[in-house]
Short mmCIF file of N, CA, C and O in Angstrom, two decimals:
data_model
loop_
_atom_site.label_atom_id
_atom_site.label_comp_id
_atom_site.label_asym_id
_atom_site.label_seq_id
_atom_site.Cartn_x
_atom_site.Cartn_y
_atom_site.Cartn_z
N MET A 13 -0.13 -15.87 -7.03
CA MET A 13 -0.44 -16.98 -7.43
C MET A 13 -0.49 -17.77 -6.18
O MET A 13 0.09 -17.45 -5.06
N ARG A 14 -1.33 -19.07 -6.22
CA ARG A 14 -1.56 -19.65 -4.90
C ARG A 14 -0.16 -20.24 -4.40
O ARG A 14 0.65 -20.77 -5.03
N THR A 15 0.25 -19.97 -3.01
CA THR A 15 1.46 -20.45 -2.34
C THR A 15 1.43 -22.10 -2.43
O THR A 15 2.34 -22.71 -2.99
N TRP A 16 0.25 -22.76 -2.42
CA TRP A 16 0.11 -24.04 -2.24
C TRP A 16 -0.91 -24.62 -2.93
O TRP A 16 -2.07 -24.80 -2.41
N PRO A 17 -0.79 -24.44 -4.57
CA PRO A 17 -2.11 -24.83 -5.13
C PRO A 17 -2.73 -26.12 -4.59
O PRO A 17 -2.08 -27.32 -4.40
N GLY A 18 -3.99 -26.49 -4.51
CA GLY A 18 -4.97 -27.34 -4.34
C GLY A 18 -4.88 -27.79 -2.63
O GLY A 18 -5.75 -28.51 -2.27
N GLU A 19 -4.28 -27.17 -1.77
CA GLU A 19 -4.35 -27.09 -0.41
C GLU A 19 -5.60 -26.36 0.13
O GLU A 19 -6.46 -25.58 -0.39
N ARG A 20 -6.14 -27.12 0.85
CA ARG A 20 -7.45 -26.73 1.50
C ARG A 20 -7.55 -26.02 2.96
O ARG A 20 -6.90 -26.46 3.80
N SER A 21 -8.36 -25.14 3.17
CA SER A 21 -8.61 -24.65 4.40
C SER A 21 -9.63 -25.25 5.27
O SER A 21 -9.91 -26.44 4.99
N LEU A 22 -9.41 -24.81 6.67
CA LEU A 22 -10.21 -25.32 7.67
C LEU A 22 -11.50 -25.48 7.09
O LEU A 22 -12.07 -26.63 7.68
N LYS A 23 -12.24 -24.86 6.23
CA LYS A 23 -13.52 -24.90 5.94
C LYS A 23 -13.53 -25.97 4.65
O LYS A 23 -14.80 -26.29 4.04
N GLY A 24 -12.74 -26.50 4.12
CA GLY A 24 -12.48 -27.59 2.93
C GLY A 24 -12.51 -26.79 1.74
O GLY A 24 -12.41 -27.24 0.60
N GLU A 25 -12.50 -25.26 1.55
CA GLU A 25 -12.40 -24.54 0.52
C GLU A 25 -10.81 -24.59 0.13
O GLU A 25 -9.81 -24.74 0.95
N LEU A 26 -10.36 -24.04 -1.04
CA LEU A 26 -9.16 -23.95 -1.58
C LEU A 26 -8.55 -22.70 -0.55
O LEU A 26 -9.28 -21.78 -0.31
N LEU A 27 -7.25 -23.06 0.00
CA LEU A 27 -6.54 -22.20 0.83
C LEU A 27 -6.46 -20.93 0.13
O LEU A 27 -5.87 -20.51 -0.78
N ASN A 28 -6.80 -19.54 1.01
CA ASN A 28 -6.56 -18.33 0.28
C ASN A 28 -5.33 -17.96 0.93
O ASN A 28 -4.99 -17.29 1.91
N ASP A 29 -4.03 -18.37 0.16
CA ASP A 29 -2.69 -18.03 0.57
C ASP A 29 -1.90 -17.63 -0.70
O ASP A 29 -1.83 -18.59 -1.55
N PHE A 30 -1.22 -16.49 -0.77
CA PHE A 30 -0.74 -16.28 -2.30
C PHE A 30 0.62 -15.66 -1.87
O PHE A 30 0.82 -15.08 -1.06
N VAL A 31 1.35 -16.09 -2.77
CA VAL A 31 2.50 -15.10 -3.15
C VAL A 31 2.27 -14.39 -4.24
O VAL A 31 1.82 -14.32 -4.99
N CYS A 32 3.19 -13.14 -4.17
CA CYS A 32 2.98 -11.95 -4.82
C CYS A 32 4.27 -12.06 -5.60
O CYS A 32 5.45 -12.04 -5.14
N ILE A 33 4.33 -12.07 -7.09
CA ILE A 33 5.29 -12.31 -8.00
C ILE A 33 5.52 -11.04 -9.18
O ILE A 33 4.34 -10.66 -9.70
N VAL A 34 6.41 -10.37 -9.16
CA VAL A 34 6.78 -9.13 -10.20
C VAL A 34 8.15 -9.57 -10.56
O VAL A 34 9.10 -10.12 -10.26
N GLU A 35 7.89 -9.30 -12.10
CA GLU A 35 9.21 -9.95 -12.67
C GLU A 35 10.02 -10.71 -12.52
O GLU A 35 11.37 -11.24 -12.51
N GLY A 36 9.26 -12.08 -11.98
CA GLY A 36 9.68 -13.26 -11.92
C GLY A 36 10.41 -13.55 -10.57
O GLY A 36 10.97 -14.64 -9.83
N GLU A 37 10.25 -12.50 -9.26
CA GLU A 37 10.56 -12.34 -8.08
C GLU A 37 9.38 -12.44 -7.23
O GLU A 37 8.76 -11.68 -7.23
N ILE A 38 9.43 -13.38 -6.07
CA ILE A 38 8.19 -13.25 -5.02
C ILE A 38 8.79 -11.87 -4.49
O ILE A 38 9.93 -11.81 -3.79
N VAL A 39 7.90 -11.06 -4.23
CA VAL A 39 7.73 -9.77 -3.17
C VAL A 39 7.07 -9.67 -2.16
O VAL A 39 6.96 -8.53 -1.45
N GLY A 40 6.10 -10.73 -2.19
CA GLY A 40 5.06 -10.64 -0.88
C GLY A 40 4.30 -11.82 -0.61
O GLY A 40 4.52 -12.61 -1.81
N ARG A 41 3.62 -11.77 0.32
CA ARG A 41 2.65 -12.84 0.40
C ARG A 41 1.37 -12.38 1.17
O ARG A 41 1.46 -11.49 1.97
N ILE A 42 0.42 -12.83 0.84
CA ILE A 42 -1.00 -12.68 1.40
C ILE A 42 -1.49 -14.09 2.01
O ILE A 42 -1.79 -15.02 1.08
N SER A 43 -2.13 -14.05 3.18
CA SER A 43 -2.96 -14.98 3.46
C SER A 43 -3.97 -14.66 4.19
O SER A 43 -4.29 -13.78 5.02
N GLU A 44 -5.26 -15.46 4.05
CA GLU A 44 -6.51 -15.08 4.81
C GLU A 44 -6.33 -15.84 6.18
O GLU A 44 -5.77 -17.03 6.52
N GLN A 45 -6.70 -15.10 7.33
CA GLN A 45 -6.79 -15.45 8.63
C GLN A 45 -7.86 -16.13 8.90
O GLN A 45 -9.27 -15.84 8.78
N GLU A 46 -7.70 -17.25 9.29
CA GLU A 46 -8.91 -18.47 9.18
C GLU A 46 -9.48 -18.48 10.90
O GLU A 46 -10.59 -18.90 11.28
N THR A 47 -8.30 -18.05 11.71
CA THR A 47 -8.62 -18.36 13.01
C THR A 47 -8.49 -17.00 13.95
O THR A 47 -7.42 -16.50 13.39
N GLY A 48 -8.49 -16.81 15.12
CA GLY A 48 -8.24 -15.96 16.00
C GLY A 48 -8.85 -14.57 15.73
O GLY A 48 -10.03 -14.13 15.15
N PRO A 49 -8.45 -13.30 16.57
CA PRO A 49 -8.94 -12.06 16.46
C PRO A 49 -9.08 -11.66 15.25
O PRO A 49 -9.90 -10.55 14.77
N MET A 50 -8.16 -11.86 14.15
CA MET A 50 -8.17 -11.20 12.66
C MET A 50 -8.91 -12.29 12.13
O MET A 50 -8.57 -11.94 10.65
N ARG A 51 -9.69 -13.14 12.04
CA ARG A 51 -10.30 -14.01 11.35
C ARG A 51 -10.94 -13.11 10.24
O ARG A 51 -11.80 -12.21 10.64
N GLY A 52 -11.11 -14.05 9.02
CA GLY A 52 -11.56 -13.26 7.85
C GLY A 52 -11.03 -12.20 7.07
O GLY A 52 -11.21 -11.56 6.06
N ASN A 53 -9.96 -11.53 7.93
CA ASN A 53 -9.00 -10.35 7.44
C ASN A 53 -7.67 -11.09 6.72
O ASN A 53 -7.70 -12.29 6.55
N TYR A 54 -7.14 -10.40 5.90
CA TYR A 54 -5.82 -10.66 4.96
C TYR A 54 -4.43 -10.43 5.48
O TYR A 54 -4.48 -8.81 5.57
N LYS A 55 -3.57 -11.25 5.93
CA LYS A 55 -2.39 -10.78 6.25
C LYS A 55 -1.35 -10.77 5.28
O LYS A 55 -1.57 -11.63 4.37
N TRP A 56 -0.90 -9.49 5.27
CA TRP A 56 0.05 -9.24 4.06
C TRP A 56 1.61 -8.89 4.44
O TRP A 56 1.61 -8.33 5.53
N ASP A 57 2.32 -9.40 3.75
CA ASP A 57 3.96 -9.18 4.26
C ASP A 57 4.58 -8.74 2.77
O ASP A 57 4.32 -9.60 1.56
N ALA A 58 5.45 -7.96 3.07
CA ALA A 58 6.28 -7.66 1.56
C ALA A 58 7.67 -7.22 2.34
O ALA A 58 8.06 -7.49 3.44
N GLY A 59 8.44 -6.67 1.12
CA GLY A 59 9.72 -6.68 1.06
C GLY A 59 10.70 -7.78 1.17
O GLY A 59 11.72 -8.08 1.73
N HIS A 60 10.21 -8.73 0.52
CA HIS A 60 10.67 -10.22 0.18
C HIS A 60 11.73 -10.15 -0.86
O HIS A 60 12.53 -11.09 -0.94
N SER A 61 12.03 -8.99 -1.54
CA SER A 61 12.90 -9.06 -2.78
C SER A 61 14.13 -9.29 -2.61
O SER A 61 14.59 -8.97 -1.57
N LYS A 62 14.82 -9.88 -3.16
CA LYS A 62 16.25 -10.21 -3.00
C LYS A 62 17.12 -9.34 -3.79
O LYS A 62 18.02 -9.14 -3.35
N ARG A 63 16.45 -8.72 -4.73
CA ARG A 63 17.33 -7.57 -5.69
C ARG A 63 17.66 -6.29 -4.98
O ARG A 63 18.32 -5.56 -5.13
N ILE A 64 16.33 -5.95 -4.21
CA ILE A 64 16.15 -4.71 -3.46
C ILE A 64 16.53 -4.95 -2.01
O ILE A 64 15.62 -5.40 -1.39
N LYS A 65 17.51 -4.47 -1.67
CA LYS A 65 17.96 -4.33 -0.15
C LYS A 65 17.45 -3.11 0.61
O LYS A 65 17.86 -3.24 1.76
N ILE A 66 16.81 -2.26 0.17
CA ILE A 66 16.33 -1.22 0.91
C ILE A 66 14.76 -1.37 1.59
O ILE A 66 14.19 -2.15 1.21
N LYS A 67 15.16 -1.17 2.98
CA LYS A 67 13.94 -1.59 3.66
C LYS A 67 12.88 -0.53 4.04
O LYS A 67 13.09 0.93 4.25
N VAL A 68 11.61 -0.84 3.66
CA VAL A 68 10.46 0.19 3.65
C VAL A 68 9.38 -0.16 4.65
O VAL A 68 9.13 -1.51 4.54
N LEU A 69 9.40 0.63 5.75
CA LEU A 69 8.24 0.25 6.77
C LEU A 69 6.97 0.98 6.35
O LEU A 69 6.90 1.95 6.00
N PRO A 70 5.99 0.34 6.80
CA PRO A 70 5.68 -0.97 7.32
C PRO A 70 5.65 -2.07 6.08
O PRO A 70 5.54 -1.57 5.15
N GLN A 71 5.98 -3.19 6.65
CA GLN A 71 6.39 -4.44 5.72
C GLN A 71 5.25 -5.25 5.90
O GLN A 71 5.23 -6.50 5.13
N GLY A 72 4.49 -5.12 6.38
CA GLY A 72 2.99 -6.05 6.76
C GLY A 72 2.22 -5.54 7.50
O GLY A 72 2.04 -4.40 8.13
N GLY A 73 0.78 -6.16 7.56
CA GLY A 73 -0.26 -5.67 8.31
C GLY A 73 -1.51 -6.52 7.65
O GLY A 73 -1.22 -7.60 7.40
N TYR A 74 -2.67 -5.86 8.03
CA TYR A 74 -3.84 -6.99 8.01
C TYR A 74 -4.94 -5.85 7.12
O TYR A 74 -4.60 -4.67 7.16
N ALA A 75 -5.37 -6.40 6.15
CA ALA A 75 -6.36 -5.70 5.28
C ALA A 75 -7.81 -6.64 5.50
O ALA A 75 -7.84 -7.55 5.36
N PRO A 76 -8.73 -5.86 5.22
CA PRO A 76 -10.16 -6.46 5.07
C PRO A 76 -10.68 -7.10 3.99
O PRO A 76 -11.73 -7.91 4.26
N SER A 77 -9.72 -6.92 3.13
CA SER A 77 -9.92 -8.07 1.72
C SER A 77 -8.97 -8.33 0.93
O SER A 77 -7.59 -7.75 1.16
N LEU A 78 -9.03 -9.35 0.29
CA LEU A 78 -8.06 -9.66 -0.67
C LEU A 78 -7.39 -8.67 -1.59
O LEU A 78 -6.07 -8.36 -1.83
N LEU A 79 -8.34 -7.99 -2.33
CA LEU A 79 -7.91 -7.01 -2.96
C LEU A 79 -7.16 -5.64 -2.31
O LEU A 79 -6.21 -5.15 -3.06
N GLU A 80 -7.89 -5.43 -1.06
CA GLU A 80 -6.93 -4.54 -0.27
C GLU A 80 -5.58 -4.79 -0.10
O GLU A 80 -4.69 -4.06 -0.05
N ALA A 81 -5.34 -6.26 0.21
CA ALA A 81 -4.16 -6.67 0.56
C ALA A 81 -3.02 -6.60 -0.72
O ALA A 81 -2.18 -6.39 -0.64
N VAL A 82 -3.58 -7.10 -1.74
CA VAL A 82 -2.79 -7.05 -2.91
C VAL A 82 -2.41 -5.43 -3.25
O VAL A 82 -1.37 -5.30 -3.45
N ARG A 83 -3.47 -4.47 -3.00
CA ARG A 83 -2.91 -3.17 -3.17
C ARG A 83 -1.73 -2.70 -2.06
O ARG A 83 -1.02 -2.09 -2.74
N LEU A 84 -1.81 -3.21 -0.74
CA LEU A 84 -0.82 -2.87 0.00
C LEU A 84 0.49 -3.14 -0.27
O LEU A 84 1.38 -2.57 -0.16
N VAL A 85 0.16 -4.52 -1.02
CA VAL A 85 1.90 -5.38 -1.12
C VAL A 85 2.25 -4.83 -2.36
O VAL A 85 3.51 -4.15 -2.53
N GLU A 86 1.60 -4.24 -3.51
CA GLU A 86 2.02 -3.58 -4.63
C GLU A 86 2.81 -2.18 -4.18
O GLU A 86 3.64 -1.62 -4.76
N GLU A 87 2.09 -1.25 -3.87
CA GLU A 87 2.20 -0.01 -2.95
C GLU A 87 3.64 -0.33 -2.36
O GLU A 87 4.47 0.61 -2.59
N HIS A 88 3.54 -0.95 -1.56
CA HIS A 88 5.11 -1.27 -0.65
C HIS A 88 6.05 -1.54 -1.67
O HIS A 88 7.19 -1.09 -1.58
N TYR A 89 6.05 -2.14 -2.63
CA TYR A 89 6.72 -2.52 -3.68
C TYR A 89 7.25 -1.48 -4.40
O TYR A 89 8.35 -1.22 -4.87
N ASP A 90 6.47 -0.66 -5.06
CA ASP A 90 6.49 0.52 -5.77
C ASP A 90 7.46 1.36 -4.72
O ASP A 90 8.28 2.50 -5.44
N ARG A 91 7.20 1.81 -3.47
CA ARG A 91 7.85 2.65 -2.84
C ARG A 91 9.33 1.83 -2.38
O ARG A 91 10.20 2.88 -2.24
N GLN A 92 9.33 0.52 -2.39
CA GLN A 92 10.54 0.00 -2.22
C GLN A 92 11.44 0.46 -3.36
O GLN A 92 12.63 0.52 -3.25
N ARG A 93 10.93 0.36 -4.48
CA ARG A 93 11.78 0.53 -5.98
C ARG A 93 12.05 1.97 -6.16
O ARG A 93 13.15 2.21 -6.13
N GLU A 94 11.25 2.86 -5.42
CA GLU A 94 11.49 4.22 -5.77
C GLU A 94 12.46 4.53 -4.69
O GLU A 94 13.20 5.44 -5.04
N ALA A 95 12.46 3.97 -3.68
CA ALA A 95 13.68 4.16 -2.47
C ALA A 95 14.97 3.84 -2.87
O ALA A 95 16.19 4.22 -2.66
N ALA A 96 15.08 2.87 -3.73
CA ALA A 96 16.22 2.05 -4.08
C ALA A 96 16.64 3.00 -5.79
O ALA A 96 17.65 2.65 -6.42
N GLY A 97 15.83 3.94 -6.05
CA GLY A 97 16.17 4.51 -7.42
C GLY A 97 15.88 3.99 -8.65
O GLY A 97 16.18 4.14 -9.58
N LEU A 98 14.65 3.12 -8.35
CA LEU A 98 14.59 2.24 -9.68
C LEU A 98 13.07 2.73 -10.30
O LEU A 98 12.35 3.03 -9.31
N PRO A 99 12.98 2.48 -11.77
CA PRO A 99 11.67 3.25 -12.07
C PRO A 99 10.51 1.98 -11.59
O PRO A 99 10.65 1.02 -11.21
N PRO A 100 9.56 2.71 -11.71
CA PRO A 100 8.33 1.76 -11.31
C PRO A 100 7.96 0.68 -12.47
O PRO A 100 8.34 0.92 -13.71
N VAL A 101 7.30 -0.49 -11.96
CA VAL A 101 6.63 -1.58 -12.82
C VAL A 101 5.92 -1.19 -13.68
O VAL A 101 4.56 -0.49 -13.09
N VAL A 102 5.83 -1.28 -14.97
CA VAL A 102 4.33 -0.69 -16.20
C VAL A 102 3.96 -1.96 -16.51
O VAL A 102 4.79 -3.17 -16.52
N GLY A 103 2.62 -2.10 -16.60
CA GLY A 103 2.17 -3.33 -17.16
C GLY A 103 1.04 -3.89 -16.10
O GLY A 103 0.92 -3.32 -14.78
N VAL A 104 0.18 -4.80 -16.68
CA VAL A 104 -0.56 -5.56 -15.85
C VAL A 104 -0.18 -7.01 -15.28
O VAL A 104 0.55 -7.76 -15.79
N MET A 105 -0.57 -7.18 -14.06
CA MET A 105 0.12 -8.68 -13.50
C MET A 105 -1.10 -9.64 -13.89
O MET A 105 -1.98 -9.42 -13.81
N GLU A 106 -0.54 -10.89 -14.08
CA GLU A 106 -1.66 -11.97 -14.26
C GLU A 106 -2.06 -12.51 -12.64
O GLU A 106 -0.93 -12.60 -12.10
N THR A 107 -2.77 -13.20 -12.59
CA THR A 107 -3.14 -13.70 -11.34
C THR A 107 -3.54 -15.17 -12.06
O THR A 107 -4.13 -15.44 -12.54
N LYS A 108 -3.13 -16.06 -10.61
CA LYS A 108 -3.61 -17.45 -11.04
C LYS A 108 -4.21 -17.96 -9.67
O LYS A 108 -4.06 -17.85 -8.54
#
């Protein structure tokens, strides 16, 4: 879901900044890079779970598209759960 619903980017469009929520907990964040050398790419950060204390690296990076960044956050969370001995999350996540 959007981190700040209604906030606008430098271009006046809705800000492409999202939190990734699984089972009611924020587990990652994705934001479009509007300026600089990574402009147009999406920065993803994971490892935000307060329930899972296992650190899995890398915890972030850049992706060329929003969907790729979402995939990387999801895969990170799956690896984190696996490292903690937890079962995988099953089901479809809603997006807002």
